Short mmCIF file of C-alpha atoms and ligand atoms in Angstrom, two decimals:
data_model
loop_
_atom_site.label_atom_id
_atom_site.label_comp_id
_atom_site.label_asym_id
_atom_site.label_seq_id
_atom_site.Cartn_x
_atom_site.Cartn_y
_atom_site.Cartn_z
CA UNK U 1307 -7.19 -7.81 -20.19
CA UNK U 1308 -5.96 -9.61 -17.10
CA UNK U 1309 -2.99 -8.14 -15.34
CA UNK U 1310 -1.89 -11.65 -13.62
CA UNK U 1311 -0.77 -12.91 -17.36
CA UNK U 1312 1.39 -9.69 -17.17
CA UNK U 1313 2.18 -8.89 -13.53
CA UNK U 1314 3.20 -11.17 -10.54
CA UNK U 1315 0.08 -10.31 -8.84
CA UNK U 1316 -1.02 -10.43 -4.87
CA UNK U 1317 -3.51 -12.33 -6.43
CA UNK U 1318 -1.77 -14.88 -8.49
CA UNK U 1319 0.82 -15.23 -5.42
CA UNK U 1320 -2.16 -15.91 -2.71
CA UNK U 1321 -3.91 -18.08 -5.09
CA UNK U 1322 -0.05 -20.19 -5.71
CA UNK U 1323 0.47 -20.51 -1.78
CA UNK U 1324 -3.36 -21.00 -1.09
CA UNK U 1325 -4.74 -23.10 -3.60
CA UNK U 1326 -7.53 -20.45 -4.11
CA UNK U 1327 -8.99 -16.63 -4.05
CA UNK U 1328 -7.85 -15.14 -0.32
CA UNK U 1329 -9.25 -11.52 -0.58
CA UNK U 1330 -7.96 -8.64 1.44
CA UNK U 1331 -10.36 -7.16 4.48
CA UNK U 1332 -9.53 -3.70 5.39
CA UNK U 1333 -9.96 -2.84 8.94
CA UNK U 1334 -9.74 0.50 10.94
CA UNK U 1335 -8.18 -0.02 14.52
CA UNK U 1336 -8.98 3.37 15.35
CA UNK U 1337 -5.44 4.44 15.53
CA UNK U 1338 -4.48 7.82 14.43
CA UNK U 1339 -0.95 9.47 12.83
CA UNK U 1340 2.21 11.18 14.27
CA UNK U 1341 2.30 13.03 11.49
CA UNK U 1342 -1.05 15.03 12.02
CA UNK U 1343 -1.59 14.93 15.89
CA UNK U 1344 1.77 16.61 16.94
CA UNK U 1345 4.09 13.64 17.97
CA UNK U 1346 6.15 13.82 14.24
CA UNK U 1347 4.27 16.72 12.26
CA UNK U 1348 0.54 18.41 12.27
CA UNK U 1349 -1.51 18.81 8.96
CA UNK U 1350 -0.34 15.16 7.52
CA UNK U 1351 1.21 14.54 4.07
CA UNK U 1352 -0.04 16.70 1.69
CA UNK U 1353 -2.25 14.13 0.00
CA UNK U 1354 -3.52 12.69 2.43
CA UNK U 1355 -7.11 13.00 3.49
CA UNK U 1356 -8.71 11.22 6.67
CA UNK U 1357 -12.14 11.23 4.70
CA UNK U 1358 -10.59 8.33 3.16
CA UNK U 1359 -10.45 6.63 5.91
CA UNK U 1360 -13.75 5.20 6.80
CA UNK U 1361 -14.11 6.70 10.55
CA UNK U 1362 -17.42 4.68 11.60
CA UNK U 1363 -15.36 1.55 11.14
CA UNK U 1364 -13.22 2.83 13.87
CA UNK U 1365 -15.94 2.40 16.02
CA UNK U 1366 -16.70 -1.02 15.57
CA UNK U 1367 -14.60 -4.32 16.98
CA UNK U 1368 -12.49 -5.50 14.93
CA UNK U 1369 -14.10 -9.01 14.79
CA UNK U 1370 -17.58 -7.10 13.59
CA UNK U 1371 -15.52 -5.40 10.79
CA UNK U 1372 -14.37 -7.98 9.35
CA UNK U 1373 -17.59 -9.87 9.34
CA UNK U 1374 -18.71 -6.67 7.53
CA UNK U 1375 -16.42 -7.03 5.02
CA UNK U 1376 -17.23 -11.13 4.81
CA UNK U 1377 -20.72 -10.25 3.45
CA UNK U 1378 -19.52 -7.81 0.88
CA UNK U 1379 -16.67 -10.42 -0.50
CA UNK U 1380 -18.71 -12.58 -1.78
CA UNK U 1381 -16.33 -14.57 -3.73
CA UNK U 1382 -13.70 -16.01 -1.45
CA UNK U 1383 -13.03 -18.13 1.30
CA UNK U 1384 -9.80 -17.16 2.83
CA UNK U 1385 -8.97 -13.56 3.51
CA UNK U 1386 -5.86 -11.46 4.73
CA UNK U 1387 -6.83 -8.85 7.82
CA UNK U 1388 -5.90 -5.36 6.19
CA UNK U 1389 -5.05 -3.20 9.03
CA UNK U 1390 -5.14 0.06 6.79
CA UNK U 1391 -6.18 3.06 7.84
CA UNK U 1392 -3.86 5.66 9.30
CA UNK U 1393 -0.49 4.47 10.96
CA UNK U 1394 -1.19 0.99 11.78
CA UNK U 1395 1.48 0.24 14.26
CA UNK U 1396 0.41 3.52 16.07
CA UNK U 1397 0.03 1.96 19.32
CA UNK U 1398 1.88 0.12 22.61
CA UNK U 1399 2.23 -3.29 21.36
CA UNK U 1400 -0.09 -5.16 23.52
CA UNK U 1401 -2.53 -3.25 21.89
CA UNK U 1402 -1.25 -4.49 18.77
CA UNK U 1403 -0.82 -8.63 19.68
CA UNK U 1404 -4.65 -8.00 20.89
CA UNK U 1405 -5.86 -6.74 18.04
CA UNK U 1406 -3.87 -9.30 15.59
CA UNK U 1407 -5.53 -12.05 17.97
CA UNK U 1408 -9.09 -10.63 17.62
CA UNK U 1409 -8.77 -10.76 13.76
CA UNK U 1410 -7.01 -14.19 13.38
CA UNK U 1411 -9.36 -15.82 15.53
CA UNK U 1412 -11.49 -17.39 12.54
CA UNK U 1413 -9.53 -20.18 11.00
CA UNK U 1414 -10.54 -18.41 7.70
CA UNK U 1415 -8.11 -15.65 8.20
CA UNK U 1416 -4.51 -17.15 6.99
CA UNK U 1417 -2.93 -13.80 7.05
CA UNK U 1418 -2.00 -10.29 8.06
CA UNK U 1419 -1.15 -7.03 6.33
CA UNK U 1420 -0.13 -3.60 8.41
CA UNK U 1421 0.27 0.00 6.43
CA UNK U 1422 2.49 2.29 8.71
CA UNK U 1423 5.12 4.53 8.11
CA UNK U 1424 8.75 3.77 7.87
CA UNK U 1425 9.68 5.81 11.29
CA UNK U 1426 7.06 3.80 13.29
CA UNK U 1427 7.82 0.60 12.97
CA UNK U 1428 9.89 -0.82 16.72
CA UNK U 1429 11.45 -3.69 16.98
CA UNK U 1430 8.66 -5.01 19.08
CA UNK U 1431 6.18 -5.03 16.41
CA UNK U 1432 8.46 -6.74 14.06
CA UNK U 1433 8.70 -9.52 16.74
CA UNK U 1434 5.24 -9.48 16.86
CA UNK U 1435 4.84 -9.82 13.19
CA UNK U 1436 7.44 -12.48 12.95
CA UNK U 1437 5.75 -14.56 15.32
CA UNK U 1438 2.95 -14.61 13.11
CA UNK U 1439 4.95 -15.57 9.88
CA UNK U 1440 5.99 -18.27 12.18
CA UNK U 1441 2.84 -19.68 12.76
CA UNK U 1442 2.53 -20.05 9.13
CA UNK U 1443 0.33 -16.79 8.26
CA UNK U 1444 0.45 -14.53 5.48
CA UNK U 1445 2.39 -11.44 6.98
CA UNK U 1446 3.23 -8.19 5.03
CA UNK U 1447 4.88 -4.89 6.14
CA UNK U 1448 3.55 -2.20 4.29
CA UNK U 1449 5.63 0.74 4.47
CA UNK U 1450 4.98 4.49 3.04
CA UNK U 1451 7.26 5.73 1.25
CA UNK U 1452 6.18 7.37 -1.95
CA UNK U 1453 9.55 8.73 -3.19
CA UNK U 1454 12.94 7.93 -2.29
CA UNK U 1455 14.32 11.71 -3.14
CA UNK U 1456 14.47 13.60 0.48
CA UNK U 1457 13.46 17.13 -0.96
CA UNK U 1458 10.17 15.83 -2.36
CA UNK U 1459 9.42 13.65 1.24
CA UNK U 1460 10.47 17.57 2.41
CA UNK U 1461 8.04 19.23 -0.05
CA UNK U 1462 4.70 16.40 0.32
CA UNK U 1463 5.56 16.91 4.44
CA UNK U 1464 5.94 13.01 5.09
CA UNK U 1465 8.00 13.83 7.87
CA UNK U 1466 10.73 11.19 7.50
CA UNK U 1467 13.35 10.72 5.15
CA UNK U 1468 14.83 7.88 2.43
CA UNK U 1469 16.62 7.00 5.53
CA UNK U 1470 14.31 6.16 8.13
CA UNK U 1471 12.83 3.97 5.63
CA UNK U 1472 16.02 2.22 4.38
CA UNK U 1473 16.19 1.20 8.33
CA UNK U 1474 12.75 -0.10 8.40
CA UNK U 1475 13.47 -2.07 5.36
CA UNK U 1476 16.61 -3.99 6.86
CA UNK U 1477 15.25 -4.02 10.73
CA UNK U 1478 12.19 -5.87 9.03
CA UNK U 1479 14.31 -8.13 6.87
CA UNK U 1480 16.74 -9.08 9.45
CA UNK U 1481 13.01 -10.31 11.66
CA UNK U 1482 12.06 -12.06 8.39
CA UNK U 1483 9.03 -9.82 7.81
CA UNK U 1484 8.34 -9.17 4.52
CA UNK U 1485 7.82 -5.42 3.00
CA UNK U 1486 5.94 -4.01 0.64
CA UNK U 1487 6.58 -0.56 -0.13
CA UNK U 1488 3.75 2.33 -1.80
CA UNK U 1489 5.29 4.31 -4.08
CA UNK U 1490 3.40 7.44 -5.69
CA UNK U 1491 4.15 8.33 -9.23
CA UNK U 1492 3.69 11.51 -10.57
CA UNK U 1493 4.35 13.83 -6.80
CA UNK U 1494 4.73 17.53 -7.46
CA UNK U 1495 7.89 18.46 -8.81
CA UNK U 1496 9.04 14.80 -9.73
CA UNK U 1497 9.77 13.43 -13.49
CA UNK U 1498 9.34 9.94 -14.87
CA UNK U 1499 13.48 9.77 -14.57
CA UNK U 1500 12.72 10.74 -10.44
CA UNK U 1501 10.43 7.67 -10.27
CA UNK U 1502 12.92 5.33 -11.89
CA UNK U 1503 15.65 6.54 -9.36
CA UNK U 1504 13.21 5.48 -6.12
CA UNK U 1505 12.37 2.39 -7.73
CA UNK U 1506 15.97 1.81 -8.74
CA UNK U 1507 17.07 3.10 -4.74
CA UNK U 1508 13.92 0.33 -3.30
CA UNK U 1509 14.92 -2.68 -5.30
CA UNK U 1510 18.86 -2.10 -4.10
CA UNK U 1511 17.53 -2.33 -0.69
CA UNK U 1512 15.68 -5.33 -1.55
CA UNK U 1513 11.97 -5.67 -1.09
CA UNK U 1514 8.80 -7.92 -1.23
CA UNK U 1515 6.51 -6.39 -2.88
CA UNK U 1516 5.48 -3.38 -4.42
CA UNK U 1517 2.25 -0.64 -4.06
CA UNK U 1518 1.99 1.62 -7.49
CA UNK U 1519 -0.20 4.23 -6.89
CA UNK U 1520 -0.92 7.21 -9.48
CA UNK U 1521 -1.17 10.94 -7.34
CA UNK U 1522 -4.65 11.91 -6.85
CA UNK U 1523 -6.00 14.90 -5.61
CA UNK U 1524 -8.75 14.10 -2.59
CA UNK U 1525 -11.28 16.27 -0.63
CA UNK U 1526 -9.64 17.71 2.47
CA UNK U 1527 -6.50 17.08 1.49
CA UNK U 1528 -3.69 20.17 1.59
CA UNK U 1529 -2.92 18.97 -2.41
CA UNK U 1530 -6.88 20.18 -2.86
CA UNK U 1531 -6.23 23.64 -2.01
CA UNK U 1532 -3.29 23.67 -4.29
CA UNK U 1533 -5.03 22.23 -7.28
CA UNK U 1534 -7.90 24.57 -6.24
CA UNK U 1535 -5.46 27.91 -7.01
CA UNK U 1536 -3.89 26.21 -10.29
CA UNK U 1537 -0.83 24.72 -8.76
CA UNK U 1538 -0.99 21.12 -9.45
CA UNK U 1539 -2.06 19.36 -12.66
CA UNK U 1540 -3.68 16.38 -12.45
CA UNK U 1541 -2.21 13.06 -13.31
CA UNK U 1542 -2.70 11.66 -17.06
CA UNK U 1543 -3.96 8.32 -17.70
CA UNK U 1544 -0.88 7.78 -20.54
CA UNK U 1545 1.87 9.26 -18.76
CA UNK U 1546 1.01 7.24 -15.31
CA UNK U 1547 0.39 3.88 -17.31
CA UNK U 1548 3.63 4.61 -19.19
CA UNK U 1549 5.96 4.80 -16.27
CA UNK U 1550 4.00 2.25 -13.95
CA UNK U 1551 4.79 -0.53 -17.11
CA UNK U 1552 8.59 0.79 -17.03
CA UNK U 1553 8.73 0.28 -13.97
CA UNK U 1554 7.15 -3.38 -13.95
CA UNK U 1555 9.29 -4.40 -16.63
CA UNK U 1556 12.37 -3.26 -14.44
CA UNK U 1557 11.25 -5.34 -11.74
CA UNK U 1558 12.25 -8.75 -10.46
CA UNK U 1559 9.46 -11.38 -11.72
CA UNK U 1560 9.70 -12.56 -7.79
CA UNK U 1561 8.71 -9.30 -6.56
CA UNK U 1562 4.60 -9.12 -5.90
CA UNK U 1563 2.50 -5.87 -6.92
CA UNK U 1564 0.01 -6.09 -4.37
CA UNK U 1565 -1.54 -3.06 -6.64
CA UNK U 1566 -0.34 -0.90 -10.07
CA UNK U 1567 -2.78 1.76 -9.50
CA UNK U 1568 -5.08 3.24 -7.11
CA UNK U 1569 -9.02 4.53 -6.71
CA UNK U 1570 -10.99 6.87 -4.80
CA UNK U 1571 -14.43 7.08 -4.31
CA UNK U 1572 -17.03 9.46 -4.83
CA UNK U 1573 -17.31 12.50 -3.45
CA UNK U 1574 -13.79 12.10 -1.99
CA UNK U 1575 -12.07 12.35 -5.46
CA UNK U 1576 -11.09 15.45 -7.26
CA UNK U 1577 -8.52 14.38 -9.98
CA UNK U 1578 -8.04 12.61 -11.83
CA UNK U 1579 -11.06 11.73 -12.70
CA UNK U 1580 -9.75 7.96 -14.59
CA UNK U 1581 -8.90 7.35 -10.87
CA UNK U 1582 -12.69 6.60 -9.98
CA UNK U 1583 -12.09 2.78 -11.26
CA UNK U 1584 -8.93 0.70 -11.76
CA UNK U 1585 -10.37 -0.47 -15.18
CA UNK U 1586 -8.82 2.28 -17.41
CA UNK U 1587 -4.83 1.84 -15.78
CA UNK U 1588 -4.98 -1.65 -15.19
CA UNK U 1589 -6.18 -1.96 -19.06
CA UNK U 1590 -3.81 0.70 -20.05
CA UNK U 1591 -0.83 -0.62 -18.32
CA UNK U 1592 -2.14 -4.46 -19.70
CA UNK U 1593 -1.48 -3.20 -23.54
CA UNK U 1594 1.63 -1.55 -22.41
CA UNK U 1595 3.20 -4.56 -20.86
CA UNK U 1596 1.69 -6.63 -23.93
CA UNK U 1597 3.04 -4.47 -26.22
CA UNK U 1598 6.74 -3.74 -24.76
CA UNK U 1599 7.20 -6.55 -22.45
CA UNK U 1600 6.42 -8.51 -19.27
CA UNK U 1601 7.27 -7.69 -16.15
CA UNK U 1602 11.00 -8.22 -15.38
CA UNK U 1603 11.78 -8.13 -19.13
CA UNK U 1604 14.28 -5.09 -19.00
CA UNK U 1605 16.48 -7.29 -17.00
CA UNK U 1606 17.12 -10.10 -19.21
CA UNK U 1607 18.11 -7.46 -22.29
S1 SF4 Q 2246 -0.53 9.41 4.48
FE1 SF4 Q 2246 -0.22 8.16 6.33
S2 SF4 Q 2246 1.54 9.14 7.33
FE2 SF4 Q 2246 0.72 10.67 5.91
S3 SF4 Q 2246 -0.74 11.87 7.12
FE3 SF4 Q 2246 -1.92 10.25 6.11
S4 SF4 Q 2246 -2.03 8.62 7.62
FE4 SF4 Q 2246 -0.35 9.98 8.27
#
């Protein structure tokens, strides 16, 4: 099944401003978080696990990185520089233009993407982003927010609130920087009805894309330990492809879904185990969508 027929893809909306495939090349700066060194918070968000985060990259220039990553993409020609891993705006913001230089310096690179967190995100790095958009890249804001209710961000230890985001989201927008937000369905203690609520608070905001990402359970994580002693469940394939279509459907058809689901890989992944490939959400979610409607469908009823 093929999601693009479904879903406005990243995808479908690199290959309608590009002409062709432009694949995404994830990068480690070497930057770390304020939520586990001390600055915000120690320990990190409960799910998160920094064996996911491939910590020999951070060793290696940026420019060798993503001529790593070159030779494993085989099939494209254009790519997007992923700066992924931990807070990616962690740092002064000279540090920042000279590592956006370094990975824009092949002509092949048309674009930039940077995962941080909502309360790290100065003005000064939206500058610097906007002068990129500017020049005519590809530039995304990816902000973390997983839920938009304050007592779960409370309970998951994000260390920020809906608010710090909401100002992200409009500090970004009024620098022309597009955002794309993560959202985690299926966090301890939330429904189905929770997730329609952030979705519902996001899209009043207004936003640029969208990151769906089922809860999984990783090695090292403080979720682990939980799930370990009986405490957490792990996701189900139906229920996660169930709410992930709802919430496509209630979607604007302009938004993009730079992802609607999420993997981990071996050994780092405890649960669930349909989380080791995309193949069984991304096909679940397909007949879903097939079945009940396209995305953006519940708002033309
Ligand atoms: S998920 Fe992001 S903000 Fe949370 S601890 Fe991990 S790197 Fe830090």
């Amino acid at each position: 099944m093929h999601l693009d027929r479904y879903v406005n893809t990243f995808g479908r909306h690199l290959k309608a401003r590009f002409g062709q495939r432009v694949r995404k090349l994830s990068l480690h700066a070497g930057f770390t978080c304020p939520n586990r060194d001390g600055t915000l918070g120690r320990g990190g968000c409960t799910f998160c696990s920094v064996r996911s985060f491939n910590a020999g990259d951070a060793r290696l220039p940026v420019r060798e990185q993503l001529a790593a990553r070159r030779k494993e993409l085989k099939r494209a020609s254009r790519y997007i520089a992923y700066f992924q891993a931990y807070t990616s705006t962690y740092a002064e913001v000279e540090e920042l233009r000279r590592l956006y230089a370094e990975a824009t310096r092949e002509d092949d690179v048309v674009g930039l993407c940077v995962g941080t967190r909502p309360d790290c995100v100065p003005d000064a790095v939206l500058e610097l982003l906007a002068e990129y958009r500017q020049r005519g890249y590809e530039v995304w804001l990816e902000l973390g927010l997983q839920s938009a209710h304050d007592e779960t961000l409370r309970l998951i230890n994000r260390g920020h609130g809906f608010a710090d985001y909401a100002d992200a989201v409009m500090r970004a927008h009024d620098h022309g920087v597009p955002v794309c937000t993560h959202l985690i369905l299926g966090l301890p203690g939330e429904s189905a009805e929770m997730c329609r609520e952030t979705h519902a608070r996001v899209l009043e905001l207004g936003v640029e894309g969208l990151k769906l990402h089922p809860l999984m359970i990783v090695k090292g994580s403080r979720m682990a330990a939980a799930y370990a002693h009986s405490e957490l469940l792990p996701a189900l394939l139906d229920d996660y492809a169930a709410t992930a279509a709802e919430l496509i459907r209630r979607t604007p058809a302009d938004v993009v879904f730079h992802r609607v689901t999420a993997t981990a890989r071996e050994p780092t992944l405890i649960a669930p185990q349909w989380c080791h490939t995309s193949w069984p959400a991304i096909h679940a979610i397909c007949a879903d969508l097939m079945q009940n409607g396209i995305q953006g469908s519940s708002l033309r009823q």
